[in-house]
Coordinates of C-alpha atoms and ligand atoms in Angstrom, one line a residue:
M1 CA 20.8 21.4 -0.8
T2 CA 20.9 25.3 -2.7
Q3 CA 18.2 27.3 -0.9
T4 CA 15.9 28.3 -4.2
R5 CA 13.4 30.7 -4.0
L6 CA 11.3 31.3 -6.7
T7 CA 9.7 34.7 -8.0
P8 CA 5.9 34.7 -8.0
E9 CA 6.4 35.1 -11.7
Q10 CA 8.4 31.9 -11.4
L11 CA 5.4 30.3 -10.5
R12 CA 4.1 27.5 -12.2
S13 CA 0.6 29.0 -12.2
H14 CA 1.5 32.4 -13.2
R15 CA 0.8 30.8 -16.5
W16 CA -2.3 30.9 -15.7
F17 CA -2.7 33.8 -13.4
G18 CA -0.6 35.4 -13.8
V19 CA -0.1 37.0 -17.5
A20 CA -2.0 40.0 -19.6
D21 CA -3.7 38.0 -21.8
L22 CA -7.7 36.5 -23.1
R23 CA -7.1 33.1 -21.5
S24 CA -5.9 34.1 -18.0
F25 CA -8.9 36.9 -18.6
G26 CA -11.1 33.8 -18.1
H27 CA -9.1 31.6 -15.4
R28 CA -9.1 35.2 -12.7
S29 CA -12.7 36.0 -13.8
R30 CA -13.8 32.1 -13.4
T31 CA -11.9 32.4 -10.1
K32 CA -14.2 35.9 -8.9
Q33 CA -17.3 33.8 -10.0
M34 CA -16.1 31.1 -6.8
G35 CA -15.6 34.3 -4.8
Y36 CA -12.5 34.9 -4.2
A37 CA -10.7 38.1 -4.7
E38 CA -7.6 38.7 -6.1
A39 CA -5.6 39.3 -2.2
D40 CA -6.3 35.5 -2.0
W41 CA -4.3 34.6 -5.2
K42 CA -2.2 36.8 -6.8
G43 CA 1.4 36.7 -6.1
K44 CA 0.6 33.3 -4.4
P45 CA 1.5 29.7 -4.5
V46 CA -1.6 27.6 -5.7
I47 CA -1.5 24.5 -3.8
G48 CA -4.4 21.3 -4.6
I49 CA -5.2 19.5 -2.0
L50 CA -6.0 16.2 -3.5
N51 CA -8.6 14.4 -1.4
T52 CA -9.9 10.9 -1.4
W53 CA -12.9 11.3 0.7
S54 CA -16.3 9.1 0.0
D55 CA -18.6 8.3 1.4
I56 CA -17.8 4.9 0.9
N57 CA -14.3 5.4 2.4
P58 CA -14.6 4.6 6.3
C59 CA -10.8 4.9 6.4
H60 CA -11.1 8.6 4.9
Q61 CA -14.2 10.0 6.3
H62 CA -12.4 12.4 8.7
F63 CA -11.1 14.0 4.8
R64 CA -13.7 16.8 4.7
V65 CA -12.8 18.4 8.4
R66 CA -8.5 17.6 8.1
A67 CA -9.0 19.0 4.6
E68 CA -10.5 22.4 6.4
E69 CA -7.7 22.3 8.2
V70 CA -4.5 21.9 5.4
K71 CA -6.7 25.0 4.2
R72 CA -6.1 27.0 7.2
G73 CA -2.3 26.2 7.0
V74 CA -1.8 27.4 3.6
W75 CA -4.4 30.1 4.5
Q76 CA -1.7 30.9 7.6
A77 CA 1.7 30.4 5.4
G78 CA 0.5 32.8 2.3
G79 CA -0.7 30.0 0.1
F80 CA -4.0 29.8 -2.2
P81 CA -5.4 26.3 -0.8
L82 CA -7.8 24.9 -3.6
E83 CA -9.1 21.7 -2.6
I84 CA -10.2 19.1 -5.8
P85 CA -11.3 15.4 -5.3
A86 CA -9.6 12.4 -6.5
L87 CA -10.7 8.6 -6.6
A88 CA -11.0 6.9 -3.1
L89 CA -10.0 3.4 -3.4
P90 CA -12.4 2.1 -0.3
E91 CA -10.2 -1.4 0.4
N92 CA -13.3 -2.8 1.9
F93 CA -15.8 -2.5 -1.5
M94 CA -13.9 -2.3 -4.7
K95 CA -14.0 -5.5 -6.4
P96 CA -12.3 -7.5 -7.5
T97 CA -9.9 -5.5 -5.5
T98 CA -8.9 -1.8 -5.5
M99 CA -5.4 -2.4 -7.1
L100 CA -6.7 -3.2 -10.4
Y101 CA -7.3 0.6 -10.0
R102 CA -4.0 1.7 -8.3
N103 CA -2.7 2.9 -11.8
L104 CA -5.9 4.9 -12.8
L105 CA -5.9 6.7 -9.1
A106 CA -1.7 7.1 -10.4
M107 CA -2.7 8.7 -13.7
E108 CA -5.8 10.6 -11.9
V109 CA -3.0 12.4 -9.8
E110 CA -0.5 13.0 -12.6
E111 CA -3.3 14.3 -14.8
I112 CA -4.8 16.5 -12.7
A113 CA -1.6 18.5 -11.5
R114 CA -0.3 18.9 -15.1
S115 CA -3.4 19.9 -16.4
M116 CA -4.6 22.5 -13.4
P117 CA -3.0 25.2 -12.2
L118 CA -1.1 24.3 -9.5
D119 CA 2.6 25.2 -7.7
A120 CA 2.1 22.3 -5.1
L121 CA 0.4 19.5 -4.4
V122 CA -1.2 18.0 -0.6
L123 CA -2.0 14.3 -0.8
M124 CA -4.7 13.2 1.7
G125 CA -4.6 9.4 1.4
G126 CA -3.7 6.6 3.4
C127 CA -6.4 3.5 2.7
D128 CA -3.3 0.8 1.3
K129 CA -4.0 1.6 -2.6
T130 CA -4.3 5.1 -2.5
T131 CA -0.8 5.8 -0.9
P132 CA 1.3 4.2 -3.3
A133 CA -1.2 5.2 -6.0
M134 CA -1.1 9.2 -5.3
I135 CA 2.7 9.4 -4.7
M136 CA 3.6 7.5 -8.4
G137 CA 1.3 10.0 -9.9
A138 CA 2.8 13.3 -8.0
L139 CA 6.6 11.6 -8.6
S140 CA 5.7 11.5 -12.4
M141 CA 4.6 14.6 -12.0
N142 CA 7.1 15.9 -10.2
L143 CA 5.9 18.8 -8.4
P144 CA 6.6 19.5 -4.4
F145 CA 4.3 17.3 -2.8
V146 CA 3.3 16.1 1.4
F147 CA 1.7 13.5 1.6
M148 CA -1.1 13.7 4.5
P149 CA -1.4 9.9 5.3
A150 CA -5.3 9.3 7.4
G151 CA -4.0 7.3 10.4
P152 CA -4.9 4.3 12.0
M153 CA -8.3 3.8 13.8
L154 CA -8.6 3.2 17.7
R155 CA -7.9 -0.6 18.8
G156 CA -11.1 -2.1 18.2
N157 CA -13.0 -3.8 20.9
W158 CA -15.4 -6.7 22.2
N159 CA -16.3 -7.9 25.7
G160 CA -12.7 -6.0 26.9
H161 CA -11.0 -8.2 23.7
T162 CA -9.4 -6.2 21.6
L163 CA -9.6 -6.6 18.0
G164 CA -7.1 -5.8 15.0
S165 CA -8.6 -5.0 12.3
G166 CA -8.5 -7.7 10.0
S167 CA -6.4 -10.4 11.9
D168 CA -9.1 -10.7 14.6
T169 CA -11.6 -10.8 11.4
W170 CA -10.2 -14.4 10.2
K171 CA -9.1 -15.4 13.5
F172 CA -13.0 -15.3 14.5
W173 CA -14.2 -16.6 11.2
D174 CA -12.2 -19.6 11.5
E175 CA -13.7 -20.1 14.9
L176 CA -17.5 -19.6 14.0
R177 CA -16.2 -21.9 11.1
A178 CA -15.0 -24.8 13.4
G179 CA -17.8 -24.2 15.6
T180 CA -15.4 -22.5 19.1
I181 CA -17.8 -19.6 18.9
T182 CA -21.3 -18.5 18.4
E183 CA -23.3 -16.8 16.1
E184 CA -23.9 -13.9 19.0
D185 CA -20.2 -13.6 19.6
W186 CA -19.3 -13.1 15.9
Q187 CA -22.1 -10.5 15.7
G188 CA -20.4 -8.6 18.9
V189 CA -16.5 -8.8 16.7
E190 CA -18.7 -7.0 13.6
N191 CA -19.6 -4.0 16.4
G192 CA -16.8 -3.7 17.8
I193 CA -13.3 -4.5 15.1
A194 CA -14.4 -0.8 13.3
R195 CA -14.9 1.4 15.7
S196 CA -13.9 5.1 14.8
W197 CA -12.5 6.8 11.6
G198 CA -9.2 6.1 10.4
T199 CA -7.1 3.4 8.5
C200 CA -7.2 -0.7 10.0
M201 CA -4.6 -0.4 13.3
T202 CA -2.7 -3.6 12.6
M203 CA 0.4 -3.4 10.3
G204 CA -1.7 -3.5 7.2
T205 CA -1.1 -2.3 4.0
A206 CA -1.9 0.8 5.0
S207 CA 0.4 1.6 8.2
T208 CA 2.6 -0.3 6.2
M209 CA 2.6 2.4 3.3
T210 CA 2.3 5.1 5.3
S211 CA 5.4 4.7 7.4
A212 CA 7.5 3.7 4.6
V213 CA 6.3 7.1 2.7
E214 CA 7.2 8.8 6.1
A215 CA 11.1 6.7 6.0
M216 CA 11.0 7.9 2.0
G217 CA 10.7 11.7 3.5
L218 CA 7.9 12.5 1.5
S219 CA 5.5 13.0 4.8
L220 CA 6.4 15.1 8.0
P221 CA 8.4 13.7 10.7
G222 CA 5.2 11.4 13.3
S223 CA 2.7 12.5 11.3
S224 CA 1.8 8.7 10.2
S225 CA 1.7 6.8 13.6
I226 CA -0.9 9.3 14.5
P227 CA -4.4 8.1 15.6
A228 CA -6.7 9.8 12.8
P229 CA -9.4 10.8 15.7
D230 CA -7.0 12.6 17.9
S231 CA -6.2 15.8 17.7
N232 CA -2.2 15.8 17.5
H233 CA -3.6 14.3 13.9
A234 CA -5.9 17.5 13.0
R235 CA -2.8 20.0 13.5
M236 CA -0.4 17.7 11.8
A237 CA -2.6 18.4 8.6
T238 CA -2.8 22.1 9.0
A239 CA 1.9 21.3 9.9
C240 CA 1.3 19.8 6.1
G241 CA -0.7 23.0 5.0
R242 CA 1.9 24.9 5.8
R243 CA 4.7 23.4 4.9
I244 CA 3.6 22.7 1.2
V245 CA 3.6 26.9 0.9
E246 CA 7.4 27.3 1.9
M247 CA 8.1 24.0 -0.4
A248 CA 6.2 25.7 -3.3
W249 CA 8.5 28.7 -2.5
A250 CA 11.5 26.7 -2.5
D251 CA 10.7 23.9 -5.8
M252 CA 11.6 21.1 -3.6
T253 CA 9.9 18.8 -6.3
P254 CA 10.4 14.9 -5.4
K255 CA 12.8 13.9 -7.9
S256 CA 15.5 16.9 -6.1
F257 CA 15.8 15.2 -3.3
L258 CA 14.8 11.0 -3.3
T259 CA 17.9 8.7 -3.9
V260 CA 17.6 5.3 -3.6
A261 CA 18.9 5.7 -0.3
S262 CA 15.6 7.5 0.1
F263 CA 13.6 4.3 -1.0
E264 CA 16.2 1.9 0.8
N265 CA 15.0 3.4 4.1
A266 CA 11.6 2.3 3.6
V267 CA 12.5 -1.0 2.8
R268 CA 13.9 -1.4 6.2
V269 CA 11.4 0.3 8.2
A270 CA 8.6 -1.8 6.3
M271 CA 10.3 -4.7 7.1
A272 CA 11.3 -3.5 10.9
L273 CA 7.8 -3.1 11.5
G274 CA 6.8 -6.5 10.2
G275 CA 5.3 -4.7 7.0
S276 CA 2.4 -5.7 4.6
T277 CA 4.3 -8.3 1.3
N278 CA 2.0 -5.6 -0.9
A279 CA 4.7 -3.3 0.9
I280 CA 7.1 -4.7 -2.0
I281 CA 4.9 -4.2 -5.0
H282 CA 4.5 -1.2 -4.5
L283 CA 7.3 0.1 -3.3
V284 CA 9.1 -1.2 -6.6
A285 CA 6.6 0.6 -9.1
M286 CA 6.7 3.6 -6.8
A287 CA 10.7 3.7 -7.2
R288 CA 10.6 3.1 -11.0
R289 CA 7.8 6.6 -11.4
A290 CA 11.0 8.2 -9.6
G291 CA 14.0 6.5 -12.0
I292 CA 15.0 4.5 -9.2
A293 CA 15.3 0.7 -9.7
L294 CA 14.9 -1.3 -6.5
S295 CA 14.7 -5.4 -7.0
L296 CA 13.7 -8.1 -4.8
A297 CA 17.1 -9.2 -4.2
R298 CA 17.9 -6.2 -2.2
F299 CA 14.5 -6.5 -0.9
D300 CA 15.7 -9.8 0.6
E301 CA 19.0 -8.4 1.7
L302 CA 17.9 -5.6 3.4
S303 CA 15.3 -7.8 5.2
R304 CA 17.9 -10.2 6.5
A305 CA 20.2 -7.5 7.7
T306 CA 17.2 -5.1 9.5
P307 CA 15.9 -6.8 12.6
L308 CA 11.5 -6.6 13.2
L309 CA 11.1 -4.2 16.3
A310 CA 7.8 -3.8 16.0
N311 CA 5.4 -6.1 18.3
I312 CA 2.6 -5.1 16.2
R313 CA -0.1 -7.7 14.6
P314 CA 0.2 -9.7 12.4
S315 CA 3.5 -9.9 13.6
G316 CA 3.9 -9.4 17.3
A317 CA 1.2 -8.1 19.7
Y318 CA 0.4 -4.8 20.0
L319 CA -1.8 -2.3 17.4
M320 CA -0.9 0.6 16.0
E321 CA -2.6 3.1 19.0
D322 CA -0.4 1.3 20.9
F323 CA 2.8 2.1 18.7
Y324 CA 2.0 5.7 18.8
Y325 CA 1.8 5.8 22.6
A326 CA 4.9 4.1 22.5
G327 CA 6.8 7.1 20.7
G328 CA 5.7 6.1 16.8
L329 CA 7.7 5.8 14.3
R330 CA 10.2 8.2 14.8
A331 CA 11.0 6.4 17.9
L332 CA 11.9 3.5 15.8
M333 CA 13.5 5.1 13.3
A334 CA 15.8 6.6 16.1
E335 CA 16.5 3.1 17.2
L336 CA 17.1 1.8 13.4
G337 CA 19.7 4.4 13.6
D338 CA 22.6 4.2 10.9
R339 CA 21.0 1.4 9.6
L340 CA 19.1 3.6 8.4
D341 CA 20.8 6.6 5.7
L342 CA 19.9 9.6 8.1
S343 CA 21.4 11.5 5.5
A344 CA 18.6 11.5 3.1
M345 CA 16.3 14.1 2.9
T346 CA 12.7 15.0 3.9
V347 CA 10.0 17.3 3.4
A348 CA 10.4 18.7 6.6
G349 CA 13.7 20.5 4.6
V350 CA 16.1 18.8 7.4
P351 CA 17.9 15.0 7.0
L352 CA 15.8 12.1 8.5
G353 CA 18.7 12.1 11.3
E354 CA 17.5 15.2 12.5
A355 CA 14.1 14.5 11.6
V356 CA 14.1 11.4 14.3
A357 CA 16.8 13.4 16.8
G358 CA 15.7 12.8 20.3
A359 CA 12.7 10.5 19.9
K360 CA 12.9 8.1 22.6
V361 CA 10.4 4.6 22.9
T362 CA 8.4 4.9 25.6
N363 CA 7.2 1.2 25.9
A364 CA 10.5 -1.0 25.4
D365 CA 7.8 -4.6 24.7
V366 CA 5.8 -1.8 21.7
I367 CA 9.0 -1.0 20.1
R368 CA 11.8 -3.4 20.7
P369 CA 15.4 -2.0 20.5
V370 CA 17.8 -3.3 18.4
G371 CA 19.7 -5.9 21.3
N372 CA 16.2 -7.5 22.0
P373 CA 13.9 -7.8 18.5
V374 CA 10.7 -9.5 17.9
K375 CA 12.9 -11.6 15.8
P376 CA 16.6 -11.0 14.5
E377 CA 15.0 -10.1 11.0
G378 CA 13.4 -8.8 8.9
G379 CA 9.3 -10.2 8.1
V380 CA 9.2 -10.6 4.3
A381 CA 11.0 -13.3 2.5
V382 CA 11.7 -13.6 -1.4
L383 CA 12.1 -17.2 -2.9
H384 CA 13.0 -18.6 -6.5
G385 CA 12.9 -21.9 -7.9
N386 CA 11.6 -23.8 -11.0
L387 CA 7.6 -22.8 -9.8
C388 CA 8.9 -18.9 -9.4
P389 CA 11.5 -17.8 -12.0
D390 CA 10.9 -14.5 -11.4
G391 CA 10.0 -14.5 -7.8
A392 CA 8.0 -15.3 -5.6
V393 CA 7.6 -13.9 -1.5
I394 CA 6.5 -14.9 1.9
K395 CA 5.9 -13.0 5.7
H396 CA 7.4 -15.2 7.3
S397 CA 7.0 -13.6 10.8
A398 CA 3.2 -14.4 10.3
A399 CA 3.7 -17.8 9.2
A400 CA 4.0 -20.8 11.8
P401 CA 7.7 -21.8 12.0
Q402 CA 7.1 -25.9 11.7
L403 CA 6.2 -24.5 8.0
H404 CA 9.1 -22.1 7.0
R405 CA 10.5 -25.9 5.5
H406 CA 7.9 -28.5 4.1
T407 CA 6.8 -30.9 1.8
G408 CA 3.5 -31.7 0.8
P409 CA 1.4 -32.9 -1.6
A410 CA -0.3 -30.2 -3.7
V411 CA -4.1 -29.5 -3.9
V412 CA -4.9 -27.6 -7.1
F413 CA -8.1 -25.0 -7.4
E414 CA -8.1 -23.3 -10.7
D415 CA -9.2 -20.5 -9.9
Y416 CA -11.5 -18.5 -6.9
N417 CA -14.3 -19.9 -7.9
D418 CA -12.7 -23.4 -8.2
M419 CA -11.6 -22.6 -4.6
H420 CA -14.7 -21.4 -3.2
A421 CA -17.0 -24.2 -4.6
R422 CA -14.8 -27.2 -3.2
I423 CA -12.4 -26.2 -0.6
D424 CA -15.1 -27.5 2.5
D425 CA -16.1 -29.8 0.5
E426 CA -15.9 -33.1 3.1
D427 CA -14.9 -35.5 0.3
L428 CA -12.0 -33.1 -1.1
N429 CA -9.1 -35.0 -0.8
V430 CA -6.7 -32.8 1.4
S431 CA -4.6 -32.9 4.5
A432 CA -2.8 -30.9 6.9
D433 CA -0.1 -31.7 5.2
S434 CA -1.1 -30.7 1.7
V435 CA 0.0 -27.3 -0.3
L436 CA -3.0 -25.5 -0.9
V437 CA -2.5 -23.9 -4.4
L438 CA -4.6 -20.9 -6.5
R439 CA -3.7 -19.7 -9.7
N440 CA -5.1 -17.1 -12.1
A441 CA -5.1 -14.8 -9.6
G442 CA -2.6 -12.1 -10.7
P443 CA -2.2 -9.0 -12.0
I444 CA -4.3 -10.6 -15.5
G445 CA -5.2 -13.4 -14.3
G446 CA -7.2 -11.7 -10.6
P447 CA -7.6 -9.4 -12.5
G448 CA -5.4 -6.9 -10.1
M449 CA -3.9 -9.7 -7.9
P450 CA -6.9 -9.6 -5.3
E451 CA -5.9 -10.3 -1.7
W452 CA -7.7 -14.5 -2.1
G453 CA -3.4 -15.4 -1.2
M454 CA -4.6 -16.6 2.4
L455 CA -6.5 -19.5 1.5
P456 CA -8.9 -20.1 3.8
I457 CA -8.4 -24.4 6.1
P458 CA -10.4 -26.3 4.9
K459 CA -13.7 -26.9 7.7
K460 CA -12.9 -30.2 8.3
L461 CA -9.1 -29.6 8.3
L462 CA -10.3 -26.9 11.2
R463 CA -12.3 -29.3 13.3
A464 CA -9.6 -31.8 13.9
G465 CA -7.4 -28.5 15.1
V466 CA -5.9 -27.2 12.3
R467 CA -5.1 -23.5 11.9
D468 CA -2.1 -22.9 9.3
M469 CA -0.8 -24.9 5.9
L470 CA 1.1 -24.4 3.1
R471 CA -0.8 -22.3 0.8
L472 CA 0.3 -20.9 -2.8
S473 CA -1.3 -18.2 -5.0
D474 CA 0.1 -15.6 -7.7
A475 CA -2.3 -13.5 -5.8
R476 CA -0.8 -11.0 -3.0
M477 CA -2.9 -11.3 0.7
S478 CA -4.5 -8.0 3.0
G479 CA -1.7 -7.0 5.3
T480 CA -4.0 -7.8 8.2
S481 CA -3.8 -11.7 7.1
Y482 CA -1.4 -14.0 8.3
G483 CA -0.6 -17.9 7.9
T484 CA 2.7 -19.9 5.9
C485 CA 1.4 -18.1 2.3
V486 CA 3.8 -17.7 -0.2
L487 CA 2.5 -15.3 -2.7
H488 CA 3.1 -13.4 -6.3
I489 CA 4.7 -16.2 -7.8
A490 CA 5.7 -14.5 -10.9
P491 CA 5.1 -15.1 -14.3
E492 CA 1.6 -15.6 -12.9
S493 CA -0.1 -18.7 -14.4
A494 CA -2.8 -16.7 -16.9
V495 CA 0.7 -16.1 -18.6
G496 CA 1.7 -19.2 -18.4
G497 CA 3.6 -18.8 -15.7
P498 CA 4.8 -22.9 -14.0
L499 CA 2.3 -22.1 -11.3
A500 CA -0.1 -22.9 -14.9
L501 CA 1.0 -26.4 -15.3
V502 CA 0.9 -27.6 -11.3
R503 CA -1.2 -30.8 -11.0
S504 CA -2.9 -32.3 -7.8
G505 CA -0.8 -34.4 -6.1
D506 CA 2.5 -32.9 -7.6
L507 CA 4.9 -32.4 -4.6
I508 CA 6.1 -29.4 -3.7
T509 CA 9.0 -27.6 -1.3
L510 CA 9.0 -24.3 0.2
D511 CA 12.6 -23.7 1.7
V512 CA 12.3 -19.8 3.4
A513 CA 16.5 -20.4 5.1
A514 CA 16.9 -21.4 1.5
R515 CA 15.1 -18.9 -0.1
S516 CA 13.4 -21.6 -2.1
L517 CA 10.6 -22.7 -3.3
T518 CA 10.2 -25.9 -5.4
L519 CA 7.7 -27.9 -7.3
E520 CA 9.3 -31.5 -7.4
V521 CA 8.3 -32.2 -11.3
S522 CA 11.4 -33.2 -13.4
D523 CA 11.8 -30.5 -16.2
D524 CA 10.7 -33.0 -18.9
E525 CA 7.4 -33.3 -17.9
L526 CA 7.2 -29.9 -17.0
A527 CA 8.4 -29.2 -20.8
R528 CA 5.6 -31.9 -21.8
R529 CA 2.9 -30.0 -19.6
R530 CA 4.0 -26.1 -20.7
A531 CA 3.5 -27.6 -24.9
A532 CA -0.1 -28.6 -24.0
W533 CA -0.9 -25.6 -21.4
V534 CA -3.1 -23.1 -23.9
R535 CA -3.2 -19.4 -23.0
P536 CA -6.6 -18.2 -21.9
A537 CA -9.2 -15.7 -23.7
P538 CA -8.4 -12.3 -23.2
R539 CA -11.4 -11.9 -20.4
Y540 CA -12.8 -8.1 -21.4
V541 CA -13.0 -6.9 -24.4
R542 CA -13.0 -3.2 -23.3
G543 CA -12.8 -0.1 -20.4
M544 CA -10.5 -1.1 -17.3
G545 CA -10.1 -5.0 -18.0
R546 CA -8.7 -4.4 -21.2
L547 CA -6.3 -2.0 -20.5
N548 CA -5.1 -3.6 -17.6
E549 CA -4.3 -6.7 -19.7
Q550 CA -2.8 -5.0 -22.3
E551 CA -0.6 -2.5 -20.1
V552 CA 0.0 -4.2 -16.6
T553 CA 3.6 -5.6 -15.8
Q554 CA 4.2 -8.6 -13.3
A555 CA 4.5 -8.3 -9.7
N556 CA 8.6 -8.0 -10.3
D557 CA 8.2 -5.0 -11.9
G558 CA 5.0 -3.4 -9.4
C559 CA 2.1 -3.9 -11.7
D560 CA 2.2 -0.7 -12.2
W561 CA 0.6 -0.1 -16.5
R562 CA 3.6 0.2 -19.1
I563 CA 2.2 3.4 -20.3
L564 CA 2.5 5.1 -17.7
E565 CA 6.5 3.8 -16.1
G566 CA 9.5 5.8 -16.7
T567 CA 10.3 9.5 -16.4
A568 CA 10.4 10.3 -19.9
P569 CA 9.3 13.9 -19.9
T570 CA 5.4 14.7 -20.7
P571 CA 4.9 18.7 -22.6
E572 CA 3.0 21.1 -19.9
P573 CA 0.2 22.0 -21.4
E574 CA -1.1 24.7 -23.9
I575 CA -2.0 28.0 -22.1
H576 CA -2.2 30.7 -24.1
Ligands
FES1 FE1 -8.8 1.0 4.6 FE2 -8.0 -1.0 5.8 S1 -9.7 -0.7 4.7 S2 -7.2 0.7 5.9

């Protein structure tokens, strides 16, 4: 990269603070109103610290403190830090799903950056959708930025059993429903499964996305693996503050260094981690904001060519804390070696190869060598067929091997409420061979593609010992979930995708090796059903729901809003 060094007059914030006119008088006098003197800001880059802290986001509880640590780094390096709150998207609390609000946060980040006197950004996120949302917005604005990941929480514990976020919730819920654990046991799990601040510590969407973003070069090397309560995390926050000041002077905008290779590195790392299927949607959306095309077919190619090395739940045995002690993401990327494009640039100002140089795996059972992987290929497969003309995905690394090739009769649920009402009905016509089908759970139908894709196993089958079944939907699935769940079926049923035409009793065939999903119904019969299909009336007449219905794209296109896609220039605001 060519080395740029801006002068103070070339800083974007100079237009607010440095000129001699009436408006800048207002900006300076109001900055003084906050107690700052000219020495605090004059001639310095203004760093916006976008903080998604909230009293209702347990994953970001440390962000009040971390923001101060980022500021310390900014001051140290001669910048002027301003902390600005941004929408928190607490995965567990927002209904129907945080995904409905990902694009809203993306828009908020972009517009905060555009409308304020900021030269560069530190983005503080980590809980699932906060990561892609903040990066999508910041890519569209294209100011220099560093993403500061929240870090995973510590391992859970119940009576000496290690507990993993999400995965063990589902597992013990099934055991409770099957009658193999008591209410008291269940209470113990509730008390022990989340015992520190930080993001889910399985390889869920949070750790998948923060790792992918580090692999893309948008976080400091090694930052995504540090557990949230570790003092190394605090020092990393301060380092983000120092580094962003240098990036502001160097005008190191993301689009000046992100390439196709950056995104493909992120995909490969997500696959080597056995990462969340959600990453596919988010990476497609992020790449498009950078003007880079990333197809589902390419995901599948990269998945087939990337060994699964991280032995982390739900695909493996360990948790993120173990991953950190085993060397963390730098060590995993060093192990992947030239499977990654090591020439891709990072926010550290060095290529990825230099960023991971010298990193060592200290526990080869947690981070496996390429010669002894958890699985020889990545954890996610992209499927096609007459049931998913625009694609579907399955995390086969977390699915029962005997179901990778399976044909069975459909048991169709019209929507989530229908599923909820009937799934445990003793009279439900279902067996272990059945294929559970949920529709109206997609980007529009959900809305927001809620994480309903791991449909519960019917209680009567649980009692009979069944723990996995083939399940299909246009929903997403939590990265901490597991099972033979085909997700993201596109087009979704609410817009007339073939999923809308399935009837109970139809045979459905999954073949992971062939990457196919087939509804065994003739084309003529499907045409008859399509002719009789009626599109549901719009569900919302105003607000976010309405905006989403009008603007959201399908899963294979990243579920961005059409008005936010693309790289067309947006004018800078008039200031004078
Ligand atoms: Fe925040 Fe899982 S709930 S990362």
